[in-house]
GROMACS .gro file of C-alpha atoms in nm:
model
  365
    1MET     CA    1  10.733  12.747  -8.361
    2LYS     CA    2  10.939  12.970  -8.616
    3THR     CA    3  10.617  13.114  -8.764
    4SER     CA    4  10.496  13.203  -8.430
    5ALA     CA    5  10.825  13.363  -8.333
    6PHE     CA    6  10.844  13.561  -8.661
    7GLY     CA    7  10.463  13.681  -8.614
    8ILE     CA    8  10.568  13.808  -8.269
    9PHE     CA    9  10.869  13.980  -8.417
   10VAL     CA   10  10.667  14.151  -8.686
   11LEU     CA   11  10.400  14.259  -8.446
   12SER     CA   12  10.670  14.410  -8.211
   13ILE     CA   13  10.822  14.610  -8.503
   14PHE     CA   14  10.464  14.723  -8.598
   15LEU     CA   15  10.388  14.831  -8.239
   16LEU     CA   16  10.725  14.995  -8.203
   17ALA     CA   17  10.655  15.209  -8.513
   18CYS     CA   18  10.314  15.312  -8.398
   19SER     CA   19  10.456  15.408  -8.072
   20ASN     CA   20  10.731  15.607  -8.238
   21SER     CA   21  10.473  15.778  -8.469
   22ARG     CA   22  10.286  15.895  -8.153
   23LYS     CA   23  10.595  16.003  -7.986
   24ASN     CA   24  10.709  16.206  -8.289
   25ASN     CA   25  10.368  16.391  -8.288
   26PRO     CA   26  10.389  16.659  -8.009
   27PHE     CA   27  10.027  16.732  -8.058
   28GLU     CA   28   9.916  16.397  -7.930
   29LEU     CA   29   9.855  16.483  -7.554
   30GLU     CA   30   9.749  16.297  -7.245
   31GLU     CA   31   9.389  16.361  -7.132
   32THR     CA   32   9.516  16.544  -6.824
   33LYS     CA   33   9.655  16.815  -7.054
   34ILE     CA   34   9.329  16.872  -7.243
   35TYR     CA   35   9.083  17.117  -7.098
   36ASN     CA   36   8.714  17.192  -7.210
   37LEU     CA   37   8.642  17.562  -7.186
   38THR     CA   38   8.304  17.717  -7.153
   39GLY     CA   39   8.273  18.081  -7.301
   40LYS     CA   40   8.061  18.386  -7.261
   41LYS     CA   41   7.959  18.575  -7.566
   42ILE     CA   42   7.900  18.946  -7.548
   43ASN     CA   43   7.734  19.131  -7.835
   44TYR     CA   44   7.821  19.499  -7.920
   45PRO     CA   45   7.601  19.681  -8.166
   46GLN     CA   46   7.902  19.880  -8.289
   47LEU     CA   47   8.049  19.575  -8.447
   48MET     CA   48   7.950  19.505  -8.817
   49THR     CA   49   8.177  19.248  -8.967
   50PRO     CA   50   8.468  19.216  -8.728
   51ARG     CA   51   8.769  19.042  -8.871
   52ARG     CA   52   9.070  19.082  -8.648
   53LEU     CA   53   9.131  19.114  -8.280
   54ASN     CA   54   9.466  19.250  -8.127
   55VAL     CA   55   9.592  19.358  -7.788
   56VAL     CA   56   9.772  19.688  -7.712
   57GLY     CA   57   9.838  19.727  -7.338
   58ASP     CA   58   9.519  19.748  -7.160
   59TYR     CA   59   9.312  19.771  -7.465
   60LEU     CA   60   9.156  19.538  -7.735
   61ILE     CA   61   9.164  19.651  -8.079
   62VAL     CA   62   8.895  19.514  -8.321
   63SER     CA   63   8.930  19.578  -8.686
   64GLU     CA   64   8.644  19.532  -8.931
   65ARG     CA   65   8.655  19.403  -9.295
   66SER     CA   66   8.714  19.672  -9.553
   67ARG     CA   67   8.394  19.590  -9.733
   68ILE     CA   68   8.151  19.778  -9.502
   69SER     CA   69   7.989  20.124  -9.568
   70LEU     CA   70   8.225  20.415  -9.576
   71ASP     CA   71   8.018  20.574  -9.290
   72TYR     CA   72   8.130  20.289  -9.050
   73PRO     CA   73   8.466  20.303  -8.864
   74LEU     CA   74   8.728  20.044  -8.944
   75ILE     CA   75   8.850  20.013  -8.592
   76HIS     CA   76   8.700  19.966  -8.250
   77VAL     CA   77   8.880  20.021  -7.913
   78PHE     CA   78   8.775  19.820  -7.601
   79LYS     CA   79   8.891  19.834  -7.243
   80LYS     CA   80   8.996  19.479  -7.137
   81ASN     CA   81   8.902  19.495  -6.782
   82PRO     CA   82   8.614  19.531  -6.743
   83LEU     CA   83   8.549  19.452  -7.110
   84SER     CA   84   8.378  19.759  -7.236
   85TYR     CA   85   8.339  19.946  -7.562
   86LEU     CA   86   8.533  20.293  -7.557
   87PHE     CA   87   8.544  20.454  -7.906
   88PRO     CA   88   8.588  20.406  -8.274
   89LYS     CA   89   8.894  20.481  -8.484
   90GLY     CA   90   8.971  20.516  -8.846
   91ILE     CA   91   8.814  20.731  -9.101
   92THR     CA   92   8.786  20.518  -9.444
   93GLY     CA   93   8.965  20.685  -9.728
   94PHE     CA   94   9.309  20.758  -9.880
   95GLY     CA   95   9.342  21.110  -9.760
   96PRO     CA   96   9.600  21.227  -9.502
   97LEU     CA   97   9.569  21.025  -9.162
   98GLU     CA   98   9.276  20.810  -9.327
   99ILE     CA   99   9.283  20.430  -9.394
  100PRO     CA  100   9.100  20.246  -9.657
  101ASP     CA  101   9.159  19.913  -9.454
  102ALA     CA  102   9.309  19.778  -9.142
  103THR     CA  103   9.528  19.483  -9.252
  104LEU     CA  104   9.746  19.447  -8.944
  105VAL     CA  105   9.749  19.619  -8.601
  106GLU     CA  106  10.039  19.630  -8.351
  107PRO     CA  107  10.143  19.841  -8.046
  108GLY     CA  108  10.297  20.192  -8.105
  109PHE     CA  109  10.616  20.293  -7.964
  110SER     CA  110  10.451  20.468  -7.688
  111ASP     CA  111  10.189  20.330  -7.439
  112SER     CA  112   9.922  20.559  -7.575
  113THR     CA  113   9.943  20.473  -7.938
  114PHE     CA  114   9.881  20.169  -8.173
  115THR     CA  115   9.988  20.134  -8.527
  116VAL     CA  116   9.779  20.015  -8.835
  117TYR     CA  117   9.912  19.891  -9.154
  118SER     CA  118   9.709  19.920  -9.470
  119SER     CA  119   9.781  19.691  -9.762
  120MET     CA  120   9.556  19.903  -9.987
  121SER     CA  121   9.736  20.234  -9.926
  122LYS     CA  122  10.076  20.089  -9.835
  123LYS     CA  123  10.078  20.299  -9.527
  124PHE     CA  124  10.161  20.276  -9.163
  125THR     CA  125   9.929  20.506  -8.950
  126ASP     CA  126   9.963  20.574  -8.584
  127PHE     CA  127   9.644  20.626  -8.381
  128SER     CA  128   9.607  20.776  -8.025
  129LEU     CA  129   9.444  20.588  -7.719
  130ASN     CA  130   9.407  20.916  -7.533
  131ASP     CA  131   9.127  21.066  -7.751
  132SER     CA  132   8.837  20.971  -7.951
  133SER     CA  133   8.944  21.133  -8.275
  134ARG     CA  134   8.887  20.882  -8.558
  135LEU     CA  135   9.190  21.031  -8.757
  136GLY     CA  136   9.533  20.902  -8.718
  137ILE     CA  137   9.804  21.123  -8.561
  138SER     CA  138  10.093  21.038  -8.785
  139GLU     CA  139  10.176  20.821  -9.087
  140TYR     CA  140  10.442  20.712  -9.334
  141LYS     CA  141  10.448  20.538  -9.661
  142GLN     CA  142  10.576  20.182  -9.695
  143PRO     CA  143  10.925  20.225  -9.887
  144GLU     CA  144  10.921  20.080 -10.227
  145GLY     CA  145  11.164  19.800 -10.142
  146LEU     CA  146  10.890  19.655  -9.925
  147PHE     CA  147  10.606  19.623 -10.172
  148GLY     CA  148  10.654  19.264 -10.202
  149MET     CA  149  10.605  19.201  -9.843
  150TYR     CA  150  10.244  19.137  -9.761
  151SER     CA  151  10.261  19.068  -9.383
  152MET     CA  152  10.475  19.238  -9.147
  153PHE     CA  153  10.542  19.385  -8.797
  154HIS     CA  154  10.809  19.636  -8.662
  155SER     CA  155  11.114  19.466  -8.517
  156SER     CA  156  11.227  19.831  -8.406
  157ASP     CA  157  11.109  20.178  -8.482
  158THR     CA  158  11.336  20.183  -8.803
  159SER     CA  159  11.275  19.828  -8.908
  160VAL     CA  160  11.015  19.551  -9.001
  161ILE     CA  161  10.997  19.191  -9.021
  162GLY     CA  162  10.766  19.019  -9.247
  163ILE     CA  163  10.694  18.774  -9.539
  164MET     CA  164  10.779  18.836  -9.912
  165ALA     CA  165  10.535  18.709 -10.176
  166ASN     CA  166  10.852  18.555 -10.355
  167ASP     CA  167  11.163  18.510 -10.157
  168PRO     CA  168  11.419  18.236 -10.073
  169ASN     CA  169  11.390  18.326  -9.704
  170ARG     CA  170  11.101  18.245  -9.474
  171LEU     CA  171  11.131  18.592  -9.312
  172VAL     CA  172  11.301  18.906  -9.429
  173GLU     CA  173  11.394  19.221  -9.235
  174PHE     CA  174  11.393  19.577  -9.392
  175SER     CA  175  11.480  19.919  -9.306
  176THR     CA  176  11.183  20.155  -9.282
  177THR     CA  177  11.379  20.467  -9.335
  178ASN     CA  178  11.550  20.374  -9.667
  179GLY     CA  179  11.370  20.052  -9.776
  180ASN     CA  180  11.711  19.843  -9.776
  181ARG     CA  181  11.701  19.496  -9.706
  182ILE     CA  182  11.869  19.417  -9.370
  183ALA     CA  183  11.868  19.044  -9.355
  184GLY     CA  184  11.686  18.715  -9.464
  185TYR     CA  185  11.609  18.444  -9.221
  186GLY     CA  186  11.540  18.073  -9.274
  187ASN     CA  187  11.575  17.912  -9.624
  188TRP     CA  188  11.292  17.710  -9.783
  189GLU     CA  189  11.358  17.331  -9.742
  190LYS     CA  190  11.245  17.059  -9.963
  191ILE     CA  191  10.926  16.901  -9.860
  192PRO     CA  192  10.942  16.523  -9.802
  193ASP     CA  193  10.768  16.301 -10.082
  194THR     CA  194  10.676  16.597 -10.308
  195ASN     CA  195  10.924  16.584 -10.581
  196HIS     CA  196  10.650  16.458 -10.818
  197LEU     CA  197  10.439  16.764 -10.728
  198ILE     CA  198  10.702  17.052 -10.692
  199ASP     CA  199  10.949  17.140 -10.963
  200TYR     CA  200  11.236  17.279 -10.752
  201SER     CA  201  11.420  17.424 -11.049
  202ASP     CA  202  11.108  17.642 -11.146
  203PRO     CA  203  11.189  18.017 -11.125
  204ASP     CA  204  10.881  18.054 -10.909
  205ILE     CA  205  10.976  17.801 -10.665
  206ASN     CA  206  10.992  18.045 -10.380
  207TYR     CA  207  10.649  18.178 -10.447
  208HIS     CA  208  10.517  17.822 -10.450
  209MET     CA  209  10.687  17.731 -10.114
  210GLY     CA  210  10.554  18.055  -9.967
  211GLU     CA  211  10.197  17.960 -10.077
  212ILE     CA  212  10.230  17.596  -9.954
  213ASN     CA  213  10.357  17.736  -9.608
  214LYS     CA  214  10.102  18.024  -9.597
  215GLY     CA  215   9.962  18.115  -9.252
  216ARG     CA  216   9.872  18.365  -8.987
  217PHE     CA  217  10.175  18.577  -8.889
  218LYS     CA  218  10.197  18.747  -8.549
  219SER     CA  219  10.473  18.913  -8.340
  220ASN     CA  220  10.549  19.019  -7.979
  221ARG     CA  221  10.803  19.283  -8.033
  222LYS     CA  222  10.894  19.329  -7.660
  223LEU     CA  223  10.988  18.945  -7.653
  224GLY     CA  224  11.150  18.950  -7.996
  225LEU     CA  225  10.921  18.672  -8.103
  226PHE     CA  226  10.760  18.631  -8.454
  227VAL     CA  227  10.540  18.339  -8.513
  228LYS     CA  228  10.373  18.195  -8.830
  229ALA     CA  229  10.096  17.934  -8.788
  230ASN     CA  230  10.026  17.773  -9.118
  231SER     CA  231   9.684  17.726  -9.245
  232HIS     CA  232   9.725  17.444  -9.476
  233ARG     CA  233  10.025  17.252  -9.394
  234ASP     CA  234  10.011  17.183  -9.006
  235ARG     CA  235  10.318  17.366  -8.884
  236ILE     CA  236  10.412  17.645  -8.645
  237GLU     CA  237  10.740  17.835  -8.712
  238ILE     CA  238  10.874  18.030  -8.420
  239PHE     CA  239  11.138  18.291  -8.488
  240HIS     CA  240  11.362  18.421  -8.211
  241HIS     CA  241  11.487  18.780  -8.331
  242ASP     CA  242  11.755  18.793  -8.057
  243THR     CA  243  11.926  18.469  -8.159
  244LYS     CA  244  11.801  18.466  -8.531
  245THR     CA  245  11.698  18.118  -8.501
  246PHE     CA  246  11.380  17.919  -8.586
  247VAL     CA  247  11.192  17.648  -8.383
  248ILE     CA  248  10.961  17.452  -8.623
  249VAL     CA  249  10.672  17.245  -8.472
  250GLU     CA  250  10.509  16.994  -8.714
  251GLY     CA  251  10.150  16.881  -8.649
  252PRO     CA  252   9.890  16.787  -8.524
  253ARG     CA  253   9.866  16.637  -8.899
  254LEU     CA  254  10.218  16.528  -9.014
  255GLU     CA  255  10.120  16.469  -9.374
  256VAL     CA  256  10.142  16.742  -9.627
  257PRO     CA  257   9.798  16.829  -9.776
  258ASP     CA  258   9.711  16.722 -10.129
  259PHE     CA  259   9.783  17.011 -10.363
  260LYS     CA  260   9.874  17.075 -10.732
  261ILE     CA  261  10.042  17.369 -10.915
  262ASN     CA  262   9.852  17.515 -11.207
  263TYR     CA  263   9.998  17.712 -11.488
  264SER     CA  264   9.815  17.930 -11.706
  265LYS     CA  265   9.941  18.227 -11.947
  266GLY     CA  266  10.263  18.240 -11.776
  267ASN     CA  267  10.125  18.253 -11.418
  268SER     CA  268  10.115  17.972 -11.166
  269ALA     CA  269   9.900  17.905 -10.865
  270VAL     CA  270   9.906  17.655 -10.580
  271VAL     CA  271   9.572  17.483 -10.538
  272PHE     CA  272   9.477  17.271 -10.244
  273ASP     CA  273   9.209  17.003 -10.223
  274HIS     CA  274   8.878  17.173 -10.096
  275ASP     CA  275   8.810  16.869  -9.906
  276TYR     CA  276   9.112  16.886  -9.686
  277PRO     CA  277   9.049  17.039  -9.349
  278PHE     CA  278   9.216  17.384  -9.265
  279GLY     CA  279   9.488  17.399  -9.005
  280PHE     CA  280   9.594  17.697  -8.797
  281GLY     CA  281   9.393  18.024  -8.815
  282ASP     CA  282   9.558  18.245  -8.560
  283VAL     CA  283   9.829  18.282  -8.289
  284SER     CA  284   9.861  18.491  -7.971
  285ILE     CA  285  10.206  18.535  -7.798
  286THR     CA  286  10.224  18.597  -7.426
  287GLU     CA  287  10.509  18.632  -7.184
  288LYS     CA  288  10.533  18.259  -7.128
  289TYR     CA  289  10.333  18.088  -7.398
  290ILE     CA  290  10.206  18.064  -7.762
  291PHE     CA  291   9.842  18.008  -7.805
  292ALA     CA  292   9.754  17.872  -8.153
  293LEU     CA  293   9.407  17.870  -8.274
  294TYR     CA  294   9.331  17.545  -8.491
  295SER     CA  295   9.038  17.469  -8.717
  296GLY     CA  296   9.039  17.109  -8.849
  297PHE     CA  297   8.722  17.200  -9.045
  298THR     CA  298   8.669  17.182  -9.415
  299THR     CA  299   8.528  17.469  -9.616
  300GLU     CA  300   8.195  17.279  -9.679
  301TYR     CA  301   8.158  17.237  -9.293
  302MET     CA  302   8.223  17.604  -9.228
  303LEU     CA  303   7.980  17.708  -9.470
  304LYS     CA  304   7.711  17.471  -9.338
  305THR     CA  305   7.769  17.560  -8.960
  306ASN     CA  306   7.949  17.890  -8.944
  307GLU     CA  307   8.204  17.724  -8.728
  308ILE     CA  308   8.560  17.816  -8.807
  309ALA     CA  309   8.794  17.708  -8.512
  310LYS     CA  310   8.723  17.565  -8.161
  311THR     CA  311   9.052  17.433  -8.067
  312ILE     CA  312   9.359  17.609  -7.910
  313TYR     CA  313   9.701  17.447  -7.862
  314VAL     CA  314   9.939  17.601  -7.605
  315LEU     CA  315  10.305  17.581  -7.659
  316THR     CA  316  10.626  17.712  -7.476
  317HIS     CA  317  10.840  17.971  -7.669
  318THR     CA  318  11.071  17.678  -7.737
  319GLY     CA  319  10.795  17.476  -7.918
  320GLU     CA  320  10.689  17.221  -7.666
  321VAL     CA  321  10.320  17.153  -7.684
  322ILE     CA  322  10.182  17.149  -7.325
  323GLY     CA  323   9.810  17.181  -7.364
  324ARG     CA  324   9.479  17.185  -7.561
  325PHE     CA  325   9.176  17.392  -7.497
  326ASN     CA  326   8.845  17.264  -7.651
  327LEU     CA  327   8.618  17.577  -7.689
  328ASP     CA  328   8.226  17.547  -7.689
  329ILE     CA  329   8.209  17.876  -7.897
  330SER     CA  330   8.370  17.900  -8.256
  331VAL     CA  331   8.602  18.192  -8.296
  332VAL     CA  332   8.803  18.339  -8.572
  333ASP     CA  333   9.073  18.552  -8.408
  334THR     CA  334   9.196  18.547  -8.051
  335VAL     CA  335   9.376  18.746  -7.784
  336VAL     CA  336   9.521  18.593  -7.453
  337ASP     CA  337   9.575  18.782  -7.138
  338GLN     CA  338   9.758  18.572  -6.896
  339GLU     CA  339   9.749  18.841  -6.618
  340LEU     CA  340   9.369  18.863  -6.655
  341GLY     CA  341   9.340  18.485  -6.710
  342LYS     CA  342   9.120  18.554  -7.013
  343ILE     CA  343   9.102  18.448  -7.383
  344PHE     CA  344   8.904  18.696  -7.614
  345GLY     CA  345   8.782  18.573  -7.947
  346ILE     CA  346   8.565  18.707  -8.236
  347THR     CA  347   8.268  18.476  -8.262
  348THR     CA  348   8.172  18.328  -8.609
  349ASP     CA  349   7.802  18.311  -8.579
  350GLU     CA  350   7.555  18.537  -8.786
  351ASP     CA  351   7.578  18.811  -8.517
  352PRO     CA  352   7.941  18.827  -8.429
  353GLY     CA  353   8.051  18.953  -8.106
  354ILE     CA  354   8.347  18.874  -7.846
  355ALA     CA  355   8.355  18.548  -7.664
  356VAL     CA  356   8.563  18.548  -7.340
  357PHE     CA  357   8.701  18.227  -7.176
  358ASP     CA  358   8.874  18.161  -6.852
  359ILE     CA  359   9.218  18.017  -6.883
  360PRO     CA  360   9.288  17.708  -6.664
  361GLU     CA  361   9.477  17.794  -6.357
  362LYS     CA  362   9.780  17.578  -6.456
  363PHE     CA  363   9.848  17.819  -6.738
  364LEU     CA  364   9.846  18.144  -6.513
  365ASN     CA  365  10.170  18.074  -6.313
   0.00000   0.00000   0.00000
């Protein structure tokens, strides 16, 4: 009788632990919150090797990889509704108002412009949406103080927020007029159960933490939201600029991926297990929600199938996971328009185009 009672006690503790584990993973959703979406792919002969997709007002901005012929434009402008090709932008080069690459794209400070950041030339270049000229209309050089920042978006017309390659803060804000540091936001915290992998006294610890937590960084300047969706460690970091606070959402995998830090000739690098599936690949921030594109595929699987990501998680601005979309077409970059009720994505097949999905009605209100 005692043995039976003890067994029941142990079983109840185990079930309670499992229940708490499920409860603590916000990405484990009820079936009623999971939706299967069927997309429609549209091909455009103008697209060569599209890399990124961004939204600026009523327009979609598609940027190409930099390794294309110098004769081809780096940027393409589309009308969202109805979806249609308008004109190319960007002359490849390092001359005035030219761009050698289009690392990041964001809305300009007028309704008729968008801004391109080139990591190769360290320049911000504005382009007009009112004409078909491929040259930019204005530009300014990234101040020297920002040279360690590899991903950034404007927080105002005189400042940017972004990620430094080696910094104690998750995000930093700099003045674009004089290059001075305005503030740093969020300190790196120790990762549980990794003391045997990470030397927290290493002078390069900030670089290592940045690499472990590396991901896709996006912003919505109008809402004051800056979001990073991590590509290795499953985590979404939501920064509210108005309150200077972070919301951290862990999952869907709660464990830290296997990695090691290699040292060679005074340099170091964080190396992840190639068999560990990738996490988040992109994020889109709308008036009400955050749509995070998730992979879950290994490098080997991607190479064999050309599938990169087919899952989108829906979160509120406060980090509550409220839905999951299963896509029937693999995409690598996304834009969400709640007013139109559409998700746009760059497809990952051999002839990439733009896939369009209808958003479930529940997420349109």
